[in-house]
């Protein structure tokens, strides 16, 4: 993965309504293995309500679970996905000062199979109601500035992102009902 040294997402996940989706959040294990990791619902940290964190009993809370083997990756699992799981989430590390976070925007979708790739240049608009992945090469408190074009080609109700890249982030995803937005974090970002 090509991201900052604090938290990075580099995962291939598949989600279907009624099933589970897993999100792998990678981090610098030498620096952050002992820190609390969390998955919160909301865009800004000040209003981001923790859904699950690594201090949860057995790493489980309702339909959500989190595991951190302290090996440089923690995994968030959302079970029994519903259309109500849409919204902003953050994958983060608790640390003194500002937490390190990567924003993920989940939006319900019931479109056909979609294969998409974020261009390195020439951002393009998504088709209405199609799966979208936005990436911004710099931190912003505004919605993302890049959008990818989506071509629908299936009949089985799945949405898939094969590969996407931005200046700081490589993300491999396969999703059904989620629109995922990823922002690189401005603090301590260095390509790995």
PDB file of C-alpha atoms in Angstrom, residues 10-177:
ATOM      1  CA  UNK A  10      -5.441  -1.696   1.868  1.00  0.00           C
ATOM      2  CA  UNK A  11      -8.012  -4.419   1.724  1.00  0.00           C
ATOM      3  CA  UNK A  12     -10.190  -6.435  -0.557  1.00  0.00           C
ATOM      4  CA  UNK A  13     -13.637  -6.833   0.917  1.00  0.00           C
ATOM      5  CA  UNK A  14     -16.942  -8.173  -0.344  1.00  0.00           C
ATOM      6  CA  UNK A  15     -20.267  -7.105   1.077  1.00  0.00           C
ATOM      7  CA  UNK A  16     -23.796  -8.276   0.418  1.00  0.00           C
ATOM      8  CA  UNK A  17     -26.934  -7.073   2.206  1.00  0.00           C
ATOM      9  CA  UNK A  18     -27.486  -9.513   5.057  1.00  0.00           C
ATOM     10  CA  UNK A  19     -23.861 -10.630   5.055  1.00  0.00           C
ATOM     11  CA  UNK A  20     -20.611  -9.153   6.415  1.00  0.00           C
ATOM     12  CA  UNK A  21     -17.945  -6.752   5.207  1.00  0.00           C
ATOM     13  CA  UNK A  22     -14.374  -6.546   6.535  1.00  0.00           C
ATOM     14  CA  UNK A  23     -12.148  -3.501   6.430  1.00  0.00           C
ATOM     15  CA  UNK A  24      -8.415  -3.911   7.096  1.00  0.00           C
ATOM     16  CA  UNK A  25      -6.703  -0.831   8.513  1.00  0.00           C
ATOM     17  CA  UNK A  26      -2.914  -0.982   8.410  1.00  0.00           C
ATOM     18  CA  UNK A  27      -0.608   1.042  10.642  1.00  0.00           C
ATOM     19  CA  UNK A  28       3.027   1.345  11.706  1.00  0.00           C
ATOM     20  CA  UNK A  29       3.284  -1.481  14.250  1.00  0.00           C
ATOM     21  CA  UNK A  30       6.480  -0.155  15.851  1.00  0.00           C
ATOM     22  CA  UNK A  31       4.790   3.118  16.728  1.00  0.00           C
ATOM     23  CA  UNK A  32       1.121   2.246  17.243  1.00  0.00           C
ATOM     24  CA  UNK A  33       0.768  -1.432  18.179  1.00  0.00           C
ATOM     25  CA  UNK A  34      -0.123  -0.594  21.805  1.00  0.00           C
ATOM     26  CA  UNK A  35      -2.559   2.210  20.983  1.00  0.00           C
ATOM     27  CA  UNK A  36      -6.352   1.896  21.068  1.00  0.00           C
ATOM     28  CA  UNK A  37      -7.838   1.431  17.586  1.00  0.00           C
ATOM     29  CA  UNK A  38     -11.448   2.310  16.794  1.00  0.00           C
ATOM     30  CA  UNK A  39     -14.188   2.426  14.170  1.00  0.00           C
ATOM     31  CA  UNK A  40     -16.515   5.385  14.639  1.00  0.00           C
ATOM     32  CA  UNK A  41     -19.631   6.650  12.865  1.00  0.00           C
ATOM     33  CA  UNK A  42     -19.325  10.263  11.725  1.00  0.00           C
ATOM     34  CA  UNK A  43     -17.143  12.473   9.562  1.00  0.00           C
ATOM     35  CA  UNK A  44     -15.366  14.733  12.070  1.00  0.00           C
ATOM     36  CA  UNK A  45     -13.710  13.263  15.161  1.00  0.00           C
ATOM     37  CA  UNK A  46     -15.613  15.686  17.399  1.00  0.00           C
ATOM     38  CA  UNK A  47     -18.909  14.172  16.238  1.00  0.00           C
ATOM     39  CA  UNK A  48     -17.687  10.665  15.397  1.00  0.00           C
ATOM     40  CA  UNK A  49     -19.418   8.217  17.752  1.00  0.00           C
ATOM     41  CA  UNK A  50     -17.331   5.132  18.501  1.00  0.00           C
ATOM     42  CA  UNK A  51     -19.040   2.018  17.147  1.00  0.00           C
ATOM     43  CA  UNK A  52     -16.354  -0.421  18.278  1.00  0.00           C
ATOM     44  CA  UNK A  53     -12.828  -0.196  19.631  1.00  0.00           C
ATOM     45  CA  UNK A  54     -10.067  -2.549  20.691  1.00  0.00           C
ATOM     46  CA  UNK A  55     -11.089  -2.206  24.344  1.00  0.00           C
ATOM     47  CA  UNK A  56     -14.507  -3.799  23.685  1.00  0.00           C
ATOM     48  CA  UNK A  57     -15.244  -7.078  25.482  1.00  0.00           C
ATOM     49  CA  UNK A  58     -14.104  -9.875  23.155  1.00  0.00           C
ATOM     50  CA  UNK A  59     -13.759  -7.196  20.455  1.00  0.00           C
ATOM     51  CA  UNK A  60     -17.505  -7.447  19.796  1.00  0.00           C
ATOM     52  CA  UNK A  61     -20.385  -4.985  20.040  1.00  0.00           C
ATOM     53  CA  UNK A  62     -23.638  -5.984  18.380  1.00  0.00           C
ATOM     54  CA  UNK A  63     -23.066  -6.541  14.660  1.00  0.00           C
ATOM     55  CA  UNK A  64     -19.587  -4.981  14.819  1.00  0.00           C
ATOM     56  CA  UNK A  65     -16.264  -6.511  15.771  1.00  0.00           C
ATOM     57  CA  UNK A  66     -12.651  -5.366  15.795  1.00  0.00           C
ATOM     58  CA  UNK A  67      -9.447  -7.365  16.062  1.00  0.00           C
ATOM     59  CA  UNK A  68      -5.903  -6.101  16.482  1.00  0.00           C
ATOM     60  CA  UNK A  69      -3.138  -8.678  16.687  1.00  0.00           C
ATOM     61  CA  UNK A  70      -0.669  -5.782  17.008  1.00  0.00           C
ATOM     62  CA  UNK A  71       1.002  -6.870  13.799  1.00  0.00           C
ATOM     63  CA  UNK A  72       0.376  -3.672  11.838  1.00  0.00           C
ATOM     64  CA  UNK A  73      -3.250  -4.279  10.865  1.00  0.00           C
ATOM     65  CA  UNK A  74      -6.561  -4.096  12.665  1.00  0.00           C
ATOM     66  CA  UNK A  75      -9.740  -5.458  11.139  1.00  0.00           C
ATOM     67  CA  UNK A  76     -13.256  -4.111  11.481  1.00  0.00           C
ATOM     68  CA  UNK A  77     -16.145  -6.421  10.612  1.00  0.00           C
ATOM     69  CA  UNK A  78     -19.705  -5.253  10.037  1.00  0.00           C
ATOM     70  CA  UNK A  79     -22.095  -8.227  10.154  1.00  0.00           C
ATOM     71  CA  UNK A  80     -25.576  -8.560   8.649  1.00  0.00           C
ATOM     72  CA  UNK A  81     -25.312  -5.432   6.513  1.00  0.00           C
ATOM     73  CA  UNK A  82     -28.435  -3.326   6.062  1.00  0.00           C
ATOM     74  CA  UNK A  83     -29.297  -0.255   4.033  1.00  0.00           C
ATOM     75  CA  UNK A  84     -29.142   1.750   7.289  1.00  0.00           C
ATOM     76  CA  UNK A  85     -25.380   1.176   7.521  1.00  0.00           C
ATOM     77  CA  UNK A  86     -24.900   4.128   5.161  1.00  0.00           C
ATOM     78  CA  UNK A  87     -22.990   7.182   6.384  1.00  0.00           C
ATOM     79  CA  UNK A  88     -19.539   8.400   7.349  1.00  0.00           C
ATOM     80  CA  UNK A  89     -17.190   6.202   9.387  1.00  0.00           C
ATOM     81  CA  UNK A  90     -13.592   6.599  10.502  1.00  0.00           C
ATOM     82  CA  UNK A  91     -10.911   4.028  11.019  1.00  0.00           C
ATOM     83  CA  UNK A  92      -8.631   5.548  13.655  1.00  0.00           C
ATOM     84  CA  UNK A  93      -5.826   5.298  16.190  1.00  0.00           C
ATOM     85  CA  UNK A  94      -6.100   6.983  19.586  1.00  0.00           C
ATOM     86  CA  UNK A  95      -2.936   8.977  20.342  1.00  0.00           C
ATOM     87  CA  UNK A  96      -1.917  12.159  22.192  1.00  0.00           C
ATOM     88  CA  UNK A  97      -2.904  15.295  20.318  1.00  0.00           C
ATOM     89  CA  UNK A  98      -4.868  14.604  17.168  1.00  0.00           C
ATOM     90  CA  UNK A  99      -5.988  11.049  16.477  1.00  0.00           C
ATOM     91  CA  UNK A 100      -4.909   9.554  13.182  1.00  0.00           C
ATOM     92  CA  UNK A 101      -8.005   8.804  11.140  1.00  0.00           C
ATOM     93  CA  UNK A 102      -9.038   7.675   7.667  1.00  0.00           C
ATOM     94  CA  UNK A 103     -12.592   8.646   6.665  1.00  0.00           C
ATOM     95  CA  UNK A 104     -14.786   6.021   5.021  1.00  0.00           C
ATOM     96  CA  UNK A 105     -18.178   6.966   3.591  1.00  0.00           C
ATOM     97  CA  UNK A 106     -20.674   4.143   3.281  1.00  0.00           C
ATOM     98  CA  UNK A 107     -23.711   4.677   1.096  1.00  0.00           C
ATOM     99  CA  UNK A 108     -26.422   2.150   0.329  1.00  0.00           C
ATOM    100  CA  UNK A 109     -26.600   0.889  -3.222  1.00  0.00           C
ATOM    101  CA  UNK A 110     -28.501  -1.863  -4.973  1.00  0.00           C
ATOM    102  CA  UNK A 111     -27.032  -1.455  -8.439  1.00  0.00           C
ATOM    103  CA  UNK A 112     -25.739  -4.141 -10.752  1.00  0.00           C
ATOM    104  CA  UNK A 113     -22.147  -5.335 -10.667  1.00  0.00           C
ATOM    105  CA  UNK A 114     -19.855  -2.400 -11.228  1.00  0.00           C
ATOM    106  CA  UNK A 115     -16.158  -2.375 -11.994  1.00  0.00           C
ATOM    107  CA  UNK A 116     -14.345   0.881 -11.446  1.00  0.00           C
ATOM    108  CA  UNK A 117     -10.922   2.448 -11.173  1.00  0.00           C
ATOM    109  CA  UNK A 118      -9.906   5.837  -9.851  1.00  0.00           C
ATOM    110  CA  UNK A 119      -7.867   7.644 -12.478  1.00  0.00           C
ATOM    111  CA  UNK A 120      -4.524   9.174 -11.494  1.00  0.00           C
ATOM    112  CA  UNK A 121      -5.589  12.304 -13.328  1.00  0.00           C
ATOM    113  CA  UNK A 122      -8.756  13.507 -14.984  1.00  0.00           C
ATOM    114  CA  UNK A 123     -11.365  12.942 -12.272  1.00  0.00           C
ATOM    115  CA  UNK A 124     -14.744  12.055 -13.735  1.00  0.00           C
ATOM    116  CA  UNK A 125     -18.299  12.027 -12.437  1.00  0.00           C
ATOM    117  CA  UNK A 126     -20.056   8.838 -11.422  1.00  0.00           C
ATOM    118  CA  UNK A 127     -23.350   7.833 -12.909  1.00  0.00           C
ATOM    119  CA  UNK A 128     -26.348   8.538 -10.707  1.00  0.00           C
ATOM    120  CA  UNK A 129     -26.902   5.937  -7.979  1.00  0.00           C
ATOM    121  CA  UNK A 130     -23.808   3.997  -8.935  1.00  0.00           C
ATOM    122  CA  UNK A 131     -21.033   2.963  -6.561  1.00  0.00           C
ATOM    123  CA  UNK A 132     -18.612   5.800  -5.996  1.00  0.00           C
ATOM    124  CA  UNK A 133     -15.192   6.026  -4.418  1.00  0.00           C
ATOM    125  CA  UNK A 134     -13.797   9.464  -3.759  1.00  0.00           C
ATOM    126  CA  UNK A 135     -10.181  10.187  -2.955  1.00  0.00           C
ATOM    127  CA  UNK A 136      -8.498  13.465  -2.190  1.00  0.00           C
ATOM    128  CA  UNK A 137      -4.688  13.813  -2.216  1.00  0.00           C
ATOM    129  CA  UNK A 138      -4.823  16.216   0.729  1.00  0.00           C
ATOM    130  CA  UNK A 139      -6.833  16.476   3.950  1.00  0.00           C
ATOM    131  CA  UNK A 140      -9.999  18.530   3.654  1.00  0.00           C
ATOM    132  CA  UNK A 141     -12.974  19.200   5.873  1.00  0.00           C
ATOM    133  CA  UNK A 142     -15.106  19.306   2.750  1.00  0.00           C
ATOM    134  CA  UNK A 143     -16.469  16.442   0.670  1.00  0.00           C
ATOM    135  CA  UNK A 144     -13.887  14.724  -1.558  1.00  0.00           C
ATOM    136  CA  UNK A 145     -12.677  16.353  -4.725  1.00  0.00           C
ATOM    137  CA  UNK A 146     -12.161  13.310  -6.957  1.00  0.00           C
ATOM    138  CA  UNK A 147     -14.843  10.981  -8.188  1.00  0.00           C
ATOM    139  CA  UNK A 148     -14.496   7.900 -10.287  1.00  0.00           C
ATOM    140  CA  UNK A 149     -16.485   6.830 -13.315  1.00  0.00           C
ATOM    141  CA  UNK A 150     -18.426   3.622 -12.942  1.00  0.00           C
ATOM    142  CA  UNK A 151     -19.490   1.206 -15.653  1.00  0.00           C
ATOM    143  CA  UNK A 152     -22.241  -1.250 -14.750  1.00  0.00           C
ATOM    144  CA  UNK A 153     -21.873  -4.713 -16.288  1.00  0.00           C
ATOM    145  CA  UNK A 154     -23.550  -7.338 -14.111  1.00  0.00           C
ATOM    146  CA  UNK A 155     -26.934  -8.724 -13.136  1.00  0.00           C
ATOM    147  CA  UNK A 156     -26.220 -10.196  -9.710  1.00  0.00           C
ATOM    148  CA  UNK A 157     -26.635  -7.018  -7.631  1.00  0.00           C
ATOM    149  CA  UNK A 158     -22.971  -6.701  -6.670  1.00  0.00           C
ATOM    150  CA  UNK A 159     -20.812  -3.621  -6.806  1.00  0.00           C
ATOM    151  CA  UNK A 160     -17.087  -4.097  -7.186  1.00  0.00           C
ATOM    152  CA  UNK A 161     -14.035  -1.865  -7.183  1.00  0.00           C
ATOM    153  CA  UNK A 162     -11.096  -3.689  -8.689  1.00  0.00           C
ATOM    154  CA  UNK A 163      -8.316  -1.190  -8.043  1.00  0.00           C
ATOM    155  CA  UNK A 164      -8.159   2.426  -7.080  1.00  0.00           C
ATOM    156  CA  UNK A 165      -5.234   4.722  -6.453  1.00  0.00           C
ATOM    157  CA  UNK A 166      -4.689   8.252  -5.265  1.00  0.00           C
ATOM    158  CA  UNK A 167      -1.474  10.092  -4.485  1.00  0.00           C
ATOM    159  CA  UNK A 168      -1.219   8.526  -1.002  1.00  0.00           C
ATOM    160  CA  UNK A 169      -3.534   5.548  -1.043  1.00  0.00           C
ATOM    161  CA  UNK A 170      -4.035   2.268  -2.797  1.00  0.00           C
ATOM    162  CA  UNK A 171      -7.321   0.616  -1.977  1.00  0.00           C
ATOM    163  CA  UNK A 172      -8.630  -2.695  -3.262  1.00  0.00           C
ATOM    164  CA  UNK A 173     -12.319  -3.142  -2.519  1.00  0.00           C
ATOM    165  CA  UNK A 174     -15.247  -5.261  -3.541  1.00  0.00           C
ATOM    166  CA  UNK A 175     -18.507  -3.942  -2.109  1.00  0.00           C
ATOM    167  CA  UNK A 176     -22.209  -4.290  -2.650  1.00  0.00           C
ATOM    168  CA  UNK A 177     -24.009  -1.672  -0.656  1.00  0.00           C
TER     169      UNK A 177
END
